[in-house]
Amino acid sequence: MNWSNIITVYAKELKDSLRDRRTLMSMIIIPTFVMPALIFGVGKIATTVFSKARSEIPTVMVLGGETSPGVVAALGDSKKVNIVPTAADWKQQISDKKIRATVQLPVNFERDLAAGAAESVIIYNYDGELKSGFAANELEKFFRTLRERAVATQLARRGLPATLIQPFETKRENVAPPEKVGGNLLGGIVPYLIIILCFTGAMYPAMDLTAGEKERGTMETLLCSPVARVDIVLGKFLMVLTSSLAAMVLALTSMGVSFAVGGAIFSGGGAKVAVVGKVADATSAAASSVMPSIDPAGVLGVLAMVLPVAVLFSAVIFTVALFAKSYKEAQSYVAPLIFVVIMPAVVGMLPGIELNARLALVPILNLSLVCKEMLSGIWHWNYIAIIFGSTCVYAGVALALAVKMFDREDVIFRA
Amino acid sequence: MIEARFLTKSFRDKKRGEIFAARDVSFRVEPGQIYGLLGANGAGKTTTLRMLATLLKPTTGAATIAGHDVVTASTQARAQLGFLAASTALYGRLTAREMITYFGELNGMTSAAIRARIKVLADELDMHEFLDRRCDKFSTGMKQKTSIARTLIHDPAVMIFDEPTLGLDVMTARSIVKFVRDCKARGKTVVYSTHVMSEVEKLCDVIGIIHGGRLLAEGTLAQLREKTGEQDIEEAFIKIVGMEDAK
């Protein structure tokens, strides 16, 4: 092994790859802009859609309102809903989104309420439909207030205090520091993104530097030089690894900056913020709690744990792509590997899956789980050691295989 | 000097069993001599030359390049070798200068030596105009000149050409033929493989006719004419190959 030759090959491959649009896309552009696009783009769209739905006054229908005109009038006066005349096809109208919900009042509801013995009020909505949900919420809120007022009236009539039915209140307060909250919120998605970006970062240069070179005829040119094949493999491999790590570091940096900037924007904006599928009202305080902060030690831990995985990915993709005669053929071999990578990464995101000694030996899944823990501030050093050690072994084997494959004539000169 | 002794390369094929791409190929080329390896497509020329260039390992037999064994001292053998073939392409995203510099570095040359050598080669090959342009924008002629400069950057003692004029236009092919002659004039040991008879007539001191992986005949043009009784090299070639096929 000659490090001077390895560096020469690496420097050339780096220069060459930085001039390749596909590599630039996978190594720099996508990792840098995917998080801001998710946070500001998708977040903004979600916020806009949510706000628009929220600002709409839902159209509702009241069934059985003839015997309770006071309640219907009060509901209409609340200005929170728009009451339309009753129709027989109200269910279809909800399905067609012509109305958002329907409330059915029992016969003589108003009279029975005054007597303190009213039957149930039924609210019909379309589950999973945002605007229908808002309409149902407004109706629930109205009838809850109506119920509380009725109870208070009944109590007052009997000379009893209003606190009788609610002698105390419960409040919930968070004791977890912001970085732990952030870790729990992002613990699932961050390792997933890192794993995918690590893989796609390595994918294009690995194919270009192996099958691409074979196809263009430059591999034979290179093999004629007085450089040992192991030096050529390592030089090329280091380039693939650089791309993989660059994609991951840029993604993490971009994510950190996005959250910092996003936090500042959202906490000052008084808007509504959507994060990881949850929507929250964003007053300044609420926004700062929604925009998660991550433990810097956790981020460093993730970086350290990702390194052997990046080596593993780079070596595996390099070896697989080496078999192909052309770039196109390499794509057909390498693309299915994404599913092999995604599956354990997705399993790691599932709630309830926890790290144990056995799972610590499963590549990718172990990284996903340990990253989730580290970002939440949990450090199981025994598992961390097993994961780091086992992944290093897998990476070493994959790299040795890459070197061996590069030395095989039937692979390099496959006709 | 190049010496091949009973070079044999066989491959395993699931259906056809053991296939011999080259079988007991032996020849010797002295410095200042051009050895022409003449054969049809699939005759075993490329396999033989790839073994000499250390790209393939011989199944049996041996060869030396400037005294270095192609198996046991392959790196040293490659350091003495310039290999130019239709299949040895250029890096499209590098400029001609970067391409040549890269191969100079791989040959262990210093930056100063590379710079000086590039100047000499660019003067000789008239490359200054496109030296700093990317190879993917080159015409065929420019590509060939850059490839030649790439093979000569370390001034190798031995040159191997594997069908270097394949697919080239007349003008570019002529420049390659001229370059091969220059190599001979500089005392380099040259092996030139082709299936173009006229190139063999123009260039080669010794001709080896290869067919079905075997070297069937070897000699100067005059010797081959005498042996076959044919004045035309193409007829002589057909006669030698035909005799083998008739066996």
XYZ file of C-alpha atoms in Angstrom:
662
model
C 0.000 0.000 0.000
C 1.428 3.361 -1.081
C -0.265 6.391 0.509
C 1.211 8.780 -2.020
C -0.522 6.871 -4.829
C -3.745 6.579 -2.824
C -3.789 10.355 -2.283
C -3.026 10.972 -5.976
C -5.954 8.771 -7.034
C -8.210 10.326 -4.362
C -7.319 13.904 -5.342
C -8.052 13.172 -9.004
C -11.341 11.455 -8.190
C -12.376 14.352 -5.949
C -11.648 16.889 -8.677
C -13.405 14.733 -11.273
C -16.456 14.128 -9.062
C -16.837 17.798 -8.160
C -17.256 18.414 -11.887
C -19.972 15.777 -12.149
C -23.479 17.180 -11.773
C -24.981 13.919 -10.500
C -22.398 13.631 -7.734
C -22.796 17.294 -6.838
C -26.530 16.793 -6.544
C -26.258 13.777 -4.250
C -23.245 15.017 -2.283
C -23.965 18.731 -1.779
C -27.207 20.099 -3.166
C -29.778 17.557 -1.918
C -28.315 17.161 1.610
C -27.960 20.930 2.002
C -31.400 21.892 0.828
C -33.586 18.940 1.782
C -34.033 20.006 5.433
C -34.734 23.705 4.759
C -37.133 22.550 2.051
C -38.863 20.256 4.527
C -38.972 22.756 7.362
C -39.694 25.949 5.465
C -41.331 24.518 2.374
C -43.499 21.679 3.603
C -43.901 23.397 6.991
C -45.067 26.588 5.314
C -47.495 24.705 3.086
C -48.863 22.772 6.067
C -49.198 25.984 8.074
C -50.992 27.759 5.238
C -53.379 24.882 4.635
C -54.035 24.589 8.354
C -54.608 28.323 8.818
C -56.943 28.452 5.847
C -58.965 25.534 7.188
C -59.008 27.126 10.632
C -60.214 30.492 9.363
C -63.145 28.990 7.490
C -66.482 29.160 9.349
C -67.782 25.604 9.013
C -71.212 24.954 7.561
C -73.264 22.660 9.790
C -76.758 21.244 9.883
C -78.938 20.817 12.972
C -81.313 17.866 13.174
C -84.150 17.966 15.700
C -83.821 21.699 16.242
C -87.585 22.351 15.944
C -88.140 21.592 19.633
C -85.065 23.526 20.740
C -85.180 26.896 18.923
C -83.254 28.678 21.687
C -80.289 26.307 21.396
C -80.282 26.586 17.602
C -80.443 30.380 17.833
C -77.588 30.443 20.365
C -75.517 28.196 18.094
C -76.192 30.535 15.184
C -75.352 33.602 17.261
C -71.995 32.098 18.289
C -70.683 32.968 14.774
C -68.422 29.929 15.039
C -70.561 27.893 12.674
C -72.854 28.622 9.781
C -76.176 26.790 10.101
C -77.878 25.641 6.915
C -81.440 24.304 6.572
C -81.980 20.661 7.339
C -81.939 18.235 4.447
C -82.573 14.513 4.253
C -79.258 13.787 2.474
C -77.140 15.367 5.202
C -74.797 12.346 5.336
C -74.089 12.596 1.621
C -73.564 16.322 1.998
C -70.893 15.672 4.647
C -69.215 13.147 2.330
C -69.382 15.637 -0.549
C -67.901 18.316 1.729
C -70.916 20.556 1.124
C -71.422 20.721 4.866
C -68.741 19.913 7.446
C -70.787 18.327 10.256
C -74.284 17.691 11.539
C -75.556 17.818 15.102
C -78.606 15.838 16.164
C -80.552 17.220 19.123
C -82.907 14.897 20.985
C -86.591 15.731 20.909
C -87.404 18.432 23.486
C -83.728 18.851 24.261
C -84.153 22.430 25.452
C -86.976 21.564 27.845
C -85.189 18.469 29.206
C -81.968 20.429 29.655
C -83.767 22.978 31.760
C -85.174 20.096 33.785
C -81.701 18.615 34.123
C -82.422 15.355 32.291
C -81.500 15.814 28.631
C -80.480 12.897 26.437
C -77.298 12.695 24.357
C -76.448 15.140 21.594
C -74.854 13.380 18.635
C -72.327 15.097 16.386
C -71.704 13.570 12.969
C -68.465 14.325 11.148
C -66.149 12.832 8.534
C -63.164 11.309 10.374
C -59.765 12.221 8.975
C -61.078 15.294 7.161
C -59.482 18.389 8.691
C -62.293 20.878 8.153
C -64.936 18.407 9.290
C -62.873 17.843 12.430
C -62.747 21.585 13.106
C -66.534 21.805 12.701
C -67.050 18.926 15.147
C -64.654 20.608 17.596
C -66.614 23.859 17.427
C -69.878 22.003 18.020
C -68.376 20.090 20.934
C -67.061 23.295 22.420
C -70.478 24.972 22.115
C -72.333 22.060 23.733
C -69.706 21.699 26.472
C -70.191 25.362 27.364
C -73.958 24.866 27.220
C -73.698 21.881 29.545
C -71.458 23.719 32.022
C -73.838 26.665 32.021
C -76.802 24.355 32.631
C -74.969 22.636 35.510
C -74.040 25.997 37.017
C -77.696 27.134 36.771
C -78.922 23.951 38.415
C -76.365 24.293 41.222
C -77.234 27.948 41.778
C -80.922 27.077 41.905
C -80.156 24.599 44.697
C -77.897 27.077 46.463
C -74.760 25.020 45.886
C -71.334 26.408 44.856
C -70.116 25.942 41.261
C -66.908 24.292 42.562
C -69.002 21.354 43.731
C -68.710 19.556 40.436
C -65.101 20.634 39.861
C -63.460 20.822 43.274
C -59.958 20.925 41.742
C -58.218 21.228 38.394
C -55.318 19.219 36.916
C -52.410 20.865 35.067
C -49.595 19.269 33.161
C -46.089 20.780 33.074
C -43.001 19.620 31.187
C -39.844 18.923 33.192
C -37.760 17.598 30.284
C -35.087 20.001 29.040
C -35.655 21.322 25.498
C -32.892 19.146 23.979
C -34.556 15.996 25.363
C -37.870 17.104 23.948
C -36.100 17.816 20.660
C -34.371 14.441 20.799
C -37.655 12.642 21.300
C -39.317 14.607 18.532
C -36.456 14.255 16.054
C -34.880 11.049 17.360
C -36.787 8.956 14.871
C -36.553 11.090 11.765
C -32.939 12.319 12.067
C -31.217 8.879 11.986
C -33.534 7.898 9.145
C -32.523 10.937 7.117
C -28.851 10.470 7.952
C -28.895 6.839 6.845
C -30.646 7.650 3.569
C -28.394 10.616 2.813
C -25.274 8.634 3.712
C -26.367 5.978 1.242
C -27.396 8.283 -1.601
C -24.255 10.376 -1.042
C -22.145 7.291 -1.716
C -24.321 5.903 -4.492
C -23.530 8.099 -7.483
C -19.751 8.451 -7.089
C -19.461 4.704 -6.365
C -21.231 3.872 -9.624
C -19.373 6.535 -11.583
C -15.946 5.479 -10.311
C -16.486 1.802 -11.091
C -19.069 0.917 -13.734
C -18.925 4.450 -15.170
C -15.165 4.152 -15.708
C -15.523 0.716 -17.252
C -18.162 2.021 -19.636
C -16.110 5.061 -20.648
C -12.938 2.976 -21.078
C -10.901 4.895 -18.518
C -10.601 1.931 -16.142
C -8.222 0.152 -18.511
C -6.218 3.364 -18.918
C -5.867 3.618 -15.163
C -4.968 -0.051 -14.689
C -2.055 0.386 -17.114
C -0.360 2.775 -14.690
C 2.281 1.401 -12.311
C 0.011 1.683 -9.284
C -1.050 -1.321 -7.208
C -4.735 -2.130 -7.521
C -5.208 -1.876 -3.790
C -4.045 1.777 -4.003
C -6.525 2.465 -6.800
C -9.383 0.873 -4.825
C -8.534 2.797 -1.670
C -8.186 6.103 -3.517
C -11.539 5.619 -5.185
C -13.136 4.289 -2.027
C -11.981 7.365 -0.059
C -13.720 9.547 -2.620
C -16.951 7.591 -2.232
C -16.628 7.843 1.549
C -15.988 11.596 1.289
C -19.170 12.011 -0.690
C -21.156 9.924 1.765
C -19.837 11.833 4.794
C -20.165 15.200 3.067
C -23.825 14.453 2.354
C -24.398 13.537 5.984
C -22.448 16.468 7.529
C -24.100 18.964 5.196
C -27.518 17.505 6.027
C -26.856 17.790 9.769
C -25.474 21.326 9.462
C -28.348 22.379 7.270
C -30.776 20.821 9.724
C -29.193 22.659 12.665
C -29.258 25.980 10.832
C -32.830 25.379 9.655
C -34.053 24.706 13.162
C -32.174 27.690 14.571
C -33.477 30.042 11.881
C -36.905 28.405 11.837
C -37.143 28.696 15.628
C -36.295 32.390 15.485
C -38.772 33.059 12.681
C -41.625 31.045 14.153
C -41.179 32.240 17.755
C -41.390 35.850 16.562
C -44.164 35.287 14.068
C -47.100 34.160 16.127
C -47.997 31.733 13.363
C -48.943 28.123 13.555
C -46.144 25.632 13.200
C -46.283 22.085 11.956
C -43.537 19.765 13.118
C -43.394 16.017 12.530
C -47.063 15.856 11.803
C -48.089 17.721 14.939
C -49.640 21.115 14.767
C -49.441 23.590 17.534
C -50.515 27.130 18.184
C -47.432 29.216 18.149
C -47.353 32.004 20.552
C -43.731 32.833 21.296
C -43.499 30.401 24.170
C -45.259 27.621 22.384
C -43.161 28.067 19.266
C -39.911 27.836 21.154
C -41.079 24.595 22.691
C -42.190 23.242 19.328
C -38.985 24.142 17.443
C -36.797 21.481 19.027
C -33.267 22.045 20.188
C -30.885 19.083 20.040
C -28.202 18.106 22.509
C -24.848 18.969 20.785
C -23.241 15.933 22.463
C -25.922 13.789 20.854
C -25.109 15.238 17.440
C -21.386 14.499 17.939
C -22.280 10.979 19.039
C -24.373 10.477 15.921
C -21.482 11.705 13.755
C -19.104 9.213 15.381
C -21.537 6.326 15.016
C -22.291 7.143 11.383
C -18.636 6.966 10.328
C -18.317 3.138 10.179
C -21.770 2.927 8.584
C -20.623 5.330 5.879
C -17.575 3.082 5.329
C -19.885 0.069 5.147
C -22.239 1.737 2.649
C -19.387 3.043 0.508
C -17.648 -0.342 0.362
C -20.839 -2.296 -0.341
C -22.076 0.037 -3.095
C -18.561 0.170 -4.557
C -18.373 -3.637 -4.681
C -21.849 -4.083 -6.140
C -21.347 -1.369 -8.773
C -18.001 -2.905 -9.733
C -19.798 -5.936 -11.134
C -21.714 -3.841 -13.640
C -20.471 -3.166 -17.141
C -22.227 0.173 -17.445
C -23.591 2.963 -15.288
C -27.124 1.973 -16.200
C -26.522 -1.633 -15.177
C -24.966 -0.420 -11.911
C -28.101 1.615 -11.195
C -30.236 -1.482 -11.563
C -28.023 -3.323 -9.048
C -27.628 -0.504 -6.540
C -31.133 1.015 -6.541
C -32.786 -2.024 -4.862
C -30.243 -1.723 -2.050
C -32.088 1.423 -0.948
C -34.942 -0.782 0.257
C -32.484 -2.923 2.219
C -31.306 0.284 3.888
C -34.710 1.898 4.353
C -36.384 -1.087 6.003
C -34.238 -1.263 9.158
C -34.145 2.553 9.283
C -37.958 2.648 9.269
C -38.190 -0.117 11.869
C -35.886 1.984 14.054
C -38.362 4.863 13.845
C -41.252 2.793 15.157
C -42.331 3.531 18.701
C -41.760 0.711 21.146
C -38.690 -0.760 19.393
C -35.905 -0.463 21.917
C -32.224 -1.179 21.719
C -31.026 -4.478 23.162
C -27.903 -6.637 22.800
C -29.325 -8.627 19.888
C -30.571 -5.602 17.926
C -27.224 -3.908 18.570
C -25.706 -6.385 16.100
C -28.183 -5.670 13.290
C -26.562 -3.171 10.933
C -28.439 0.064 10.168
C -31.228 -0.774 12.629
C -28.690 -0.520 15.461
C -27.572 2.900 14.209
C -31.130 4.110 13.923
C -31.933 3.028 17.475
C -28.751 4.282 19.108
C -29.008 7.653 17.361
C -32.546 8.006 18.641
C -31.269 7.393 22.159
C -28.254 9.670 21.866
C -30.314 12.564 20.540
C -32.611 12.110 23.552
C -29.603 12.266 25.884
C -29.549 8.541 26.689
C -26.090 6.972 26.550
C -25.975 3.179 26.816
C -22.223 2.838 26.570
C -22.270 -0.963 26.383
C -24.579 -0.923 23.360
C -22.689 1.968 21.803
C -19.481 -0.077 22.042
C -21.149 -3.166 20.536
C -22.671 -1.153 17.701
C -19.507 0.754 16.888
C -17.380 -2.392 17.081
C -19.697 -4.623 15.057
C -20.230 -1.958 12.378
C -16.455 -1.480 12.111
C -16.099 -5.234 11.547
C -18.855 -5.233 8.877
C -17.239 -2.199 7.218
C -13.806 -3.845 7.278
C -15.161 -7.017 5.684
C -16.990 -5.000 3.006
C -13.839 -3.010 2.222
C -11.714 -6.171 2.022
C -14.311 -7.598 -0.359
C -14.117 -4.465 -2.518
C -10.318 -4.822 -2.761
C -10.655 -8.518 -3.601
C -13.272 -7.858 -6.289
C -11.120 -5.166 -7.878
C -8.356 -7.727 -8.272
C -10.604 -10.167 -10.127
C -10.178 -10.140 -13.887
C -13.661 -11.531 -14.485
C -15.109 -8.552 -12.611
C -12.943 -5.793 -14.068
C -12.971 -7.123 -17.643
C -16.455 -8.603 -17.547
C -17.616 -8.961 -21.141
C 12.726 -5.565 -24.797
C 9.615 -7.751 -24.729
C 9.735 -11.493 -24.376
C 6.654 -13.738 -24.326
C 7.156 -17.437 -23.614
C 4.252 -19.815 -24.165
C 1.701 -17.270 -22.973
C -1.619 -18.977 -22.459
C -4.895 -17.565 -21.205
C -7.942 -19.728 -20.702
C -11.391 -18.963 -19.296
C -14.044 -21.224 -17.879
C -17.355 -21.124 -19.643
C -20.357 -22.898 -18.141
C -21.593 -24.157 -21.486
C -18.429 -24.507 -23.554
C -15.992 -25.600 -20.844
C -12.432 -24.267 -20.997
C -11.914 -21.613 -23.678
C -8.381 -20.674 -24.802
C -8.165 -17.003 -25.756
C -4.410 -17.343 -26.250
C -2.397 -20.513 -26.425
C 1.398 -20.899 -26.191
C 2.100 -17.505 -27.725
C 5.855 -16.870 -27.838
C 7.733 -13.980 -29.431
C 10.518 -11.568 -28.738
C 10.823 -7.888 -29.639
C 14.095 -5.973 -29.454
C 14.518 -2.232 -28.808
C 14.061 -0.199 -31.979
C 11.883 -2.905 -33.497
C 8.165 -2.913 -34.311
C 6.464 -6.261 -33.919
C 3.115 -6.495 -35.682
C 0.514 -8.821 -34.269
C -1.824 -9.470 -37.148
C -5.125 -11.230 -36.659
C -8.837 -11.080 -37.239
C -11.306 -9.994 -34.565
C -11.330 -12.528 -31.725
C -7.962 -13.996 -32.762
C -6.426 -13.389 -29.331
C -4.519 -10.144 -29.972
C -6.092 -8.127 -27.181
C -5.796 -10.958 -24.659
C -2.106 -11.403 -25.486
C -1.418 -7.682 -25.212
C -3.413 -7.385 -21.992
C -1.226 -10.124 -20.518
C 1.873 -8.200 -21.582
C 0.411 -5.023 -20.077
C -0.194 -6.973 -16.808
C -3.939 -6.320 -17.013
C -4.585 -10.068 -17.227
C -2.555 -12.797 -15.545
C -1.411 -15.622 -17.853
C -2.896 -19.007 -17.045
C 0.451 -20.527 -17.971
C 3.591 -19.215 -19.589
C 5.552 -16.076 -18.809
C 6.541 -12.719 -20.218
C 8.942 -9.930 -19.401
C 8.773 -6.214 -20.140
C 12.195 -4.569 -20.121
C 13.401 -7.487 -17.987
C 10.516 -7.348 -15.473
C 8.253 -10.354 -15.148
C 4.622 -9.414 -15.864
C 3.326 -11.523 -12.955
C 5.930 -11.279 -10.210
C 7.054 -7.695 -10.960
C 3.945 -6.288 -12.597
C 4.293 -2.783 -11.131
C 7.874 -2.433 -12.390
C 6.812 -3.841 -15.769
C 4.011 -1.235 -16.074
C 6.470 1.525 -15.140
C 8.413 0.659 -18.326
C 5.313 0.436 -20.451
C 3.116 2.736 -22.506
C -0.185 1.098 -23.463
C -2.427 2.671 -26.062
C -5.608 1.013 -27.249
C -8.979 1.961 -28.630
C -10.309 0.923 -25.231
C -7.995 3.215 -23.224
C -10.027 6.400 -23.028
C -9.566 9.818 -21.427
C -11.265 11.325 -18.387
C -13.810 13.624 -19.991
C -14.107 15.978 -17.031
C -10.346 16.599 -16.844
C -8.385 18.901 -19.115
C -5.638 17.423 -21.284
C -3.017 18.914 -18.944
C -4.727 17.448 -15.865
C -5.022 14.075 -17.567
C -1.347 13.930 -18.508
C -0.281 15.282 -15.109
C -2.337 12.602 -13.345
C -0.548 9.809 -15.177
C 2.801 11.511 -14.565
C 2.018 11.514 -10.842
C 0.934 7.874 -10.969
C 4.304 7.129 -12.553
C 6.044 8.777 -9.608
C 7.274 11.857 -11.467
C 7.865 15.163 -9.684
C 5.725 18.221 -10.519
C 8.683 19.971 -12.158
C 9.497 16.916 -14.281
C 5.842 16.604 -15.327
C 5.637 20.278 -16.295
C 8.822 20.035 -18.361
C 7.697 16.818 -20.042
C 4.242 18.233 -20.872
C 5.909 21.187 -22.568
C 8.047 18.887 -24.695
C 5.090 16.661 -25.623
C 2.773 19.607 -26.322
C 5.433 21.057 -28.659
C 5.909 17.749 -30.443
C 2.216 16.953 -30.765
C 1.058 20.537 -31.298
C -1.259 20.449 -28.276
C -0.848 23.934 -26.775
C -4.110 25.208 -28.169
C -6.266 22.669 -26.321
C -4.038 21.689 -23.399
C -6.291 23.420 -20.854
C -9.607 22.391 -22.315
C -11.716 19.509 -21.022
C -11.272 16.222 -22.863
C -15.013 15.649 -23.365
C -15.062 18.601 -25.775
C -12.227 17.245 -27.929
C -12.292 16.111 -31.533
C -11.046 12.567 -32.223
C -7.658 13.925 -33.281
C -7.254 15.940 -30.087
C -8.213 12.875 -28.046
C -5.616 10.748 -29.799
C -2.899 13.334 -29.248
C -3.795 13.538 -25.566
C -3.773 9.738 -25.299
C -0.362 9.617 -26.933
C 0.942 12.261 -24.537
C -0.518 10.264 -21.657
C 1.325 7.107 -22.709
C 4.595 8.989 -23.242
C 4.613 11.148 -20.119
C 7.010 8.810 -18.297
C 9.033 8.105 -21.458
C 8.565 4.324 -21.359
C 11.025 1.942 -22.989
C 8.255 -0.329 -24.290
C 5.132 0.677 -26.212
C 2.130 -1.553 -26.827
C -0.527 -0.487 -29.305
C -3.749 -2.468 -29.472
C -5.623 -1.544 -32.639
C -4.963 2.146 -32.045
C -6.470 3.272 -35.369
C -9.759 1.434 -34.869
C -12.632 3.737 -35.803
C -10.393 6.700 -36.607
C -10.545 8.839 -39.732
C -7.710 8.668 -42.270
C -5.916 11.775 -41.038
C -5.952 10.754 -37.391
C -4.933 7.187 -38.270
C -1.981 8.567 -40.231
C -0.832 10.611 -37.259
C -0.902 7.468 -35.122
C 1.161 5.555 -37.685
C 3.663 8.411 -37.763
C 3.835 8.374 -33.979
C 4.555 4.629 -33.944
C 7.391 5.178 -36.413
C 8.773 7.926 -34.156
C 8.759 5.466 -31.267
C 10.878 3.085 -33.285
C 13.233 5.899 -34.250
C 13.715 6.667 -30.565
C 14.782 3.093 -29.907
C 11.602 1.985 -28.151
C 10.414 -1.587 -28.229
C 7.020 -1.632 -29.969
C 4.253 -4.194 -30.314
C 1.497 -3.166 -32.686
C -1.668 -5.191 -33.049
C -4.048 -4.672 -35.929
C -6.204 -6.363 -38.493
C -5.420 -3.709 -41.099
C -2.927 -5.291 -43.508
C -1.683 -2.012 -44.980
C -0.581 -0.769 -41.552
C 1.445 -3.914 -41.023
C 3.144 -3.479 -44.378
C 4.013 0.124 -43.631
C 5.175 -0.267 -40.069
C 6.295 -3.652 -38.891
C 9.769 -5.158 -38.887
C 8.488 -8.541 -37.792
C 4.939 -9.829 -38.204
C 3.240 -12.484 -36.103
C 0.020 -13.948 -37.489
C -2.347 -14.940 -34.721
C -5.492 -16.984 -35.182
C -7.675 -18.915 -32.751
C -5.362 -17.859 -29.912
C -2.258 -19.389 -31.553
C 0.679 -17.670 -33.180
C 0.668 -19.467 -36.546
C 3.537 -17.790 -38.306
C 6.203 -15.204 -37.644
C 8.750 -13.421 -39.757
C 9.542 -10.327 -41.773
C 7.210 -9.347 -44.585
C 9.647 -10.890 -47.059
C 9.831 -14.113 -45.091
C 6.032 -14.438 -44.935
C 5.773 -13.777 -48.674
C 8.378 -16.403 -49.328
C 6.736 -18.883 -46.994
C 3.306 -18.525 -48.582
C 4.342 -17.717 -52.097
C 2.034 -14.719 -52.046
C 3.167 -11.151 -52.688
C 0.118 -9.570 -51.160
C 0.127 -9.640 -47.342
C -3.615 -10.134 -47.255
C -3.324 -13.230 -49.444
C -0.413 -14.478 -47.343
C -2.501 -13.997 -44.206
C -5.486 -15.841 -45.692
C -3.256 -18.700 -46.781
C -1.671 -19.148 -43.344
C -4.998 -18.925 -41.535
C -6.625 -21.186 -44.124
C -3.966 -23.848 -43.663
C -4.608 -23.828 -39.935
C -8.383 -24.041 -40.390
C -7.969 -26.939 -42.818
C -6.131 -28.996 -40.149
